[in-house]
Short mmCIF file of C-alpha atoms in Angstrom, two decimals:
data_model
loop_
_atom_site.label_atom_id
_atom_site.label_comp_id
_atom_site.label_asym_id
_atom_site.label_seq_id
_atom_site.Cartn_x
_atom_site.Cartn_y
_atom_site.Cartn_z
CA UNK A 143 10.95 -19.33 -20.42
CA UNK A 144 9.82 -22.35 -22.20
CA UNK A 145 6.57 -22.52 -23.20
CA UNK A 146 4.09 -25.27 -22.55
CA UNK A 147 1.05 -26.63 -24.38
CA UNK A 148 -1.38 -29.00 -22.60
CA UNK A 149 -4.79 -30.33 -23.38
CA UNK A 150 -7.41 -27.98 -22.11
CA UNK A 151 -9.53 -30.92 -20.32
CA UNK A 152 -9.96 -34.66 -19.88
CA UNK A 153 -12.43 -36.70 -18.50
CA UNK A 154 -11.88 -40.40 -16.81
CA UNK A 155 -13.71 -43.13 -15.20
CA UNK A 156 -12.65 -44.11 -11.54
CA UNK A 157 -10.11 -46.67 -11.41
CA UNK A 158 -8.46 -45.89 -14.68
CA UNK A 159 -4.96 -44.65 -15.42
CA UNK A 160 -4.80 -40.89 -16.55
CA UNK A 161 -1.90 -39.77 -18.74
CA UNK A 162 -1.64 -36.08 -19.52
CA UNK A 163 0.87 -34.87 -21.85
CA UNK A 164 2.59 -31.65 -22.03
CA UNK A 165 4.62 -30.24 -24.90
CA UNK A 166 7.65 -27.95 -24.44
CA UNK A 167 9.31 -27.76 -27.76
CA UNK A 168 11.87 -25.00 -26.91
CA UNK A 169 13.19 -26.63 -23.26
CA UNK A 170 16.53 -25.49 -22.40
CA UNK A 171 19.28 -27.41 -21.39
CA UNK A 172 19.03 -26.32 -17.60
CA UNK A 173 15.50 -26.68 -17.53
CA UNK A 174 13.47 -28.96 -15.42
CA UNK A 175 9.77 -30.22 -15.60
CA UNK A 176 7.38 -29.89 -12.57
CA UNK A 177 4.08 -30.69 -12.12
CA UNK A 178 1.52 -28.86 -10.09
CA UNK A 179 -2.04 -29.69 -8.89
CA UNK A 180 -4.69 -27.33 -8.04
CA UNK A 181 -8.19 -27.93 -6.41
CA UNK A 182 -10.74 -25.25 -6.29
CA UNK A 183 -10.45 -22.58 -3.81
CA UNK A 184 -6.65 -24.07 -3.11
CA UNK A 185 -3.36 -22.92 -4.16
CA UNK A 186 -1.27 -25.08 -6.68
CA UNK A 187 0.36 -28.23 -5.08
CA UNK A 188 3.64 -29.78 -6.13
CA UNK A 189 2.88 -33.12 -7.53
CA UNK A 190 6.41 -34.34 -9.38
CA UNK A 191 9.62 -33.01 -10.98
CA UNK A 192 12.13 -34.49 -13.45
CA UNK A 193 14.75 -33.74 -15.83
CA UNK A 194 15.06 -36.94 -18.35
CA UNK A 195 13.50 -40.57 -18.27
CA UNK A 196 11.60 -41.55 -15.53
CA UNK A 197 10.37 -40.39 -12.10
CA UNK A 198 8.13 -41.77 -9.69
CA UNK A 199 6.81 -40.92 -6.55
CA UNK A 200 3.90 -41.91 -4.52
CA UNK A 201 1.47 -39.91 -6.14
CA UNK A 202 2.71 -40.05 -10.09
CA UNK A 203 5.07 -40.97 -12.50
CA UNK A 204 6.61 -38.74 -15.12
CA UNK A 205 7.97 -39.79 -18.15
CA UNK A 206 10.27 -37.55 -20.32
CA UNK A 207 11.46 -38.67 -23.61
CA UNK A 208 15.18 -38.49 -24.70
CA UNK A 209 14.40 -35.35 -26.78
CA UNK A 210 12.78 -33.62 -23.93
CA UNK A 211 10.20 -31.75 -25.88
CA UNK A 212 7.64 -33.48 -24.26
CA UNK A 213 6.52 -35.21 -21.04
CA UNK A 214 3.68 -37.16 -19.70
CA UNK A 215 2.08 -37.08 -16.36
CA UNK A 216 0.89 -40.35 -15.34
CA UNK A 217 -1.89 -40.78 -12.29
CA UNK A 218 -2.40 -44.18 -11.50
CA UNK A 219 -5.71 -45.53 -10.84
CA UNK A 220 -7.55 -42.14 -10.30
CA UNK A 221 -10.35 -41.51 -7.97
CA UNK A 222 -13.04 -38.88 -7.51
CA UNK A 223 -10.55 -36.72 -5.26
CA UNK A 224 -8.05 -36.39 -8.63
CA UNK A 225 -10.30 -34.24 -9.96
CA UNK A 226 -8.47 -31.02 -10.66
CA UNK A 227 -6.41 -28.60 -12.95
CA UNK A 228 -2.84 -29.98 -13.56
CA UNK A 229 -0.09 -27.57 -14.56
CA UNK A 230 3.21 -28.31 -16.40
CA UNK A 231 5.73 -26.01 -15.68
CA UNK A 232 9.33 -25.80 -17.23
CA UNK A 233 12.20 -23.79 -15.99
CA UNK A 234 15.34 -24.08 -13.78
CA UNK A 235 15.26 -25.29 -10.49
CA UNK A 236 14.90 -22.09 -8.29
CA UNK A 237 13.94 -19.84 -11.20
CA UNK A 238 10.20 -19.35 -10.16
CA UNK A 239 9.16 -16.48 -12.29
CA UNK A 240 6.58 -18.78 -14.18
CA UNK A 241 3.50 -18.29 -15.64
CA UNK A 242 1.29 -21.33 -14.85
CA UNK A 243 -0.33 -21.82 -18.53
CA UNK A 244 -4.07 -22.82 -18.93
CA UNK A 245 -3.42 -26.16 -17.29
CA UNK A 246 -5.45 -29.58 -18.07
CA UNK A 247 -8.62 -29.74 -15.87
CA UNK A 248 -9.31 -33.40 -15.18
CA UNK A 249 -12.51 -34.61 -14.43
CA UNK A 250 -12.83 -38.05 -12.66
CA UNK A 251 -16.23 -39.68 -13.39
CA UNK A 252 -18.00 -42.14 -11.23
CA UNK B 148 4.27 -27.85 10.44
CA UNK B 149 2.08 -24.70 9.38
CA UNK B 150 1.93 -24.14 5.55
CA UNK B 151 1.75 -20.77 3.98
CA UNK B 152 -1.04 -18.76 5.25
CA UNK B 153 -2.68 -15.89 3.70
CA UNK B 154 -5.22 -13.34 5.18
CA UNK B 155 -7.75 -12.35 4.39
CA UNK B 156 -9.27 -15.12 2.26
CA UNK B 157 -11.56 -12.72 0.71
CA UNK B 158 -11.94 -9.35 0.61
CA UNK B 159 -14.77 -6.94 -0.96
CA UNK B 160 -13.58 -3.18 -1.54
CA UNK B 161 -14.83 -0.19 -3.87
CA UNK B 162 -12.74 1.10 -6.28
CA UNK B 163 -10.38 3.79 -5.25
CA UNK B 164 -10.11 1.70 -1.57
CA UNK B 165 -6.96 0.48 -0.39
CA UNK B 166 -6.32 -3.23 0.55
CA UNK B 167 -3.32 -4.90 2.26
CA UNK B 168 -2.76 -9.02 1.83
CA UNK B 169 -0.41 -10.83 4.11
CA UNK B 170 1.23 -14.12 3.60
CA UNK B 171 2.95 -15.96 6.30
CA UNK B 172 5.36 -18.27 4.63
CA UNK B 173 6.47 -21.69 6.09
CA UNK B 174 8.85 -20.86 8.88
CA UNK B 175 12.85 -20.94 7.45
CA UNK B 176 11.89 -20.34 4.03
CA UNK B 177 13.98 -17.73 2.56
CA UNK B 178 12.05 -17.51 -0.59
CA UNK B 179 8.52 -15.68 -1.07
CA UNK B 180 6.68 -15.47 -4.03
CA UNK B 181 3.47 -13.39 -4.98
CA UNK B 182 1.15 -14.51 -7.77
CA UNK B 183 -2.12 -13.93 -8.88
CA UNK B 184 -4.81 -14.87 -11.22
CA UNK B 185 -7.02 -12.39 -12.46
CA UNK B 186 -10.56 -13.23 -14.09
CA UNK B 187 -10.52 -16.06 -16.62
CA UNK B 188 -6.41 -15.46 -16.78
CA UNK B 189 -3.49 -17.66 -16.24
CA UNK B 190 -1.66 -17.64 -12.80
CA UNK B 191 1.22 -15.00 -13.13
CA UNK B 192 4.17 -14.15 -11.47
CA UNK B 193 4.40 -10.89 -9.49
CA UNK B 194 7.52 -10.61 -7.59
CA UNK B 195 10.07 -12.86 -5.58
CA UNK B 196 11.88 -12.10 -2.20
CA UNK B 197 14.81 -13.61 -0.72
CA UNK B 198 14.70 -13.01 2.78
CA UNK B 199 13.90 -9.01 2.87
CA UNK B 200 15.10 -8.23 -0.47
CA UNK B 201 13.06 -8.29 -3.46
CA UNK B 202 14.86 -10.23 -5.94
CA UNK B 203 12.55 -9.77 -8.82
CA UNK B 204 9.30 -7.56 -9.11
CA UNK B 205 9.33 -7.32 -12.86
CA UNK B 206 5.86 -9.00 -12.68
CA UNK B 207 4.29 -6.25 -10.58
CA UNK B 208 1.65 -4.57 -12.83
CA UNK B 209 1.92 -0.90 -12.04
CA UNK B 210 2.89 1.24 -8.95
CA UNK B 211 -0.62 0.99 -7.15
CA UNK B 212 0.91 -2.45 -6.02
CA UNK B 213 3.77 -2.34 -2.97
CA UNK B 214 4.81 -5.51 -1.50
CA UNK B 215 7.18 -5.56 1.53
CA UNK B 216 8.79 -8.13 3.55
CA UNK B 217 10.12 -6.71 6.75
CA UNK B 218 12.57 -8.60 8.71
CA UNK B 219 12.40 -11.36 6.16
CA UNK B 220 9.33 -12.72 7.79
CA UNK B 221 6.07 -12.24 6.68
CA UNK B 222 4.94 -10.10 3.56
CA UNK B 223 2.19 -7.82 2.85
CA UNK B 224 0.87 -6.60 -0.57
CA UNK B 225 -0.95 -3.14 -0.85
CA UNK B 226 -3.24 -2.12 -3.48
CA UNK B 227 -3.62 1.31 -3.15
CA UNK B 228 -6.22 2.77 -5.10
CA UNK B 229 -7.72 -0.66 -6.18
CA UNK B 230 -9.30 -0.70 -9.57
CA UNK B 231 -11.64 -2.95 -11.17
CA UNK B 232 -9.24 -5.13 -13.02
CA UNK B 233 -7.18 -5.79 -9.89
CA UNK B 234 -10.00 -8.50 -8.86
CA UNK B 235 -8.45 -11.97 -8.97
CA UNK B 236 -6.80 -14.67 -6.48
CA UNK B 237 -3.70 -13.39 -5.18
CA UNK B 238 -1.22 -16.51 -4.36
CA UNK B 239 1.68 -16.41 -1.89
CA UNK B 240 4.09 -19.23 -2.20
CA UNK B 241 7.35 -19.81 -0.23
CA UNK B 242 10.29 -22.14 -0.84
CA UNK B 243 13.85 -22.94 0.54
CA UNK B 244 16.76 -21.39 -0.63
CA UNK B 245 18.22 -22.10 -4.15
CA UNK B 246 20.19 -25.37 -3.94
CA UNK B 247 17.44 -27.61 -2.47
CA UNK B 248 16.97 -30.41 -4.63
CA UNK B 249 13.23 -29.25 -6.27
CA UNK B 250 12.81 -25.74 -5.62
CA UNK B 251 8.98 -26.83 -4.70
CA UNK B 252 6.61 -24.20 -4.45
CA UNK B 253 4.58 -24.30 -1.33
CA UNK B 254 1.35 -22.23 -1.88
CA UNK B 255 -0.82 -20.60 0.35
CA UNK B 256 -4.94 -21.07 -0.29
CA UNK B 257 -4.83 -17.39 -1.85
CA UNK B 258 -6.68 -14.30 -1.06
CA UNK B 259 -9.78 -13.62 -3.22
CA UNK B 260 -9.72 -9.87 -4.18
CA UNK B 261 -13.25 -8.52 -5.17
CA UNK B 262 -13.16 -4.82 -6.30
CA UNK B 263 -16.43 -3.11 -7.11
#
């Protein structure tokens, strides 16, 4: 499984756009990139998944460059409720033997 | 639709005792996974069921842990005898069968285990 590296923590003011970058230099051809969000005392929650270029849903956007060695999760206009830990995972779809890594703790400030 | 439910939400036991955690996956989900986070560490895979069969149990730490999924519905994870290092949060997740678009995992809220 491709190892991922993310910043440990980030702070942002409400209303700003937040970009969290994940490095995955040894990503394999069949690997997808998936992001999960976790609030305290809850299980992780799926946010978005992509293979290449750009993916957008109602919650976030995911930008993946051509070499796929990194990806950036973009959260538009964050609110206090977006304060959470965000995990980047890399692996084949359906291959769920993953370790979540340390994740990025996002703190949104009023 | 009900999500993944786990019981108990918190269990406090003494070293050497037995604890059984239960997970009810989303109805119709063939895949069921157990993960755990021990104090200060990352969330790690324990095992994976496809229906009632163990697909991969390579993450189980030792033979004090026993997971079952009778009839391919709910699953139990028994720790016997519990040790101090077993303290942590145990997450259950489920997903639809392979071949679905995203393989999205749906997690429960976790069962916190404290071993004294």
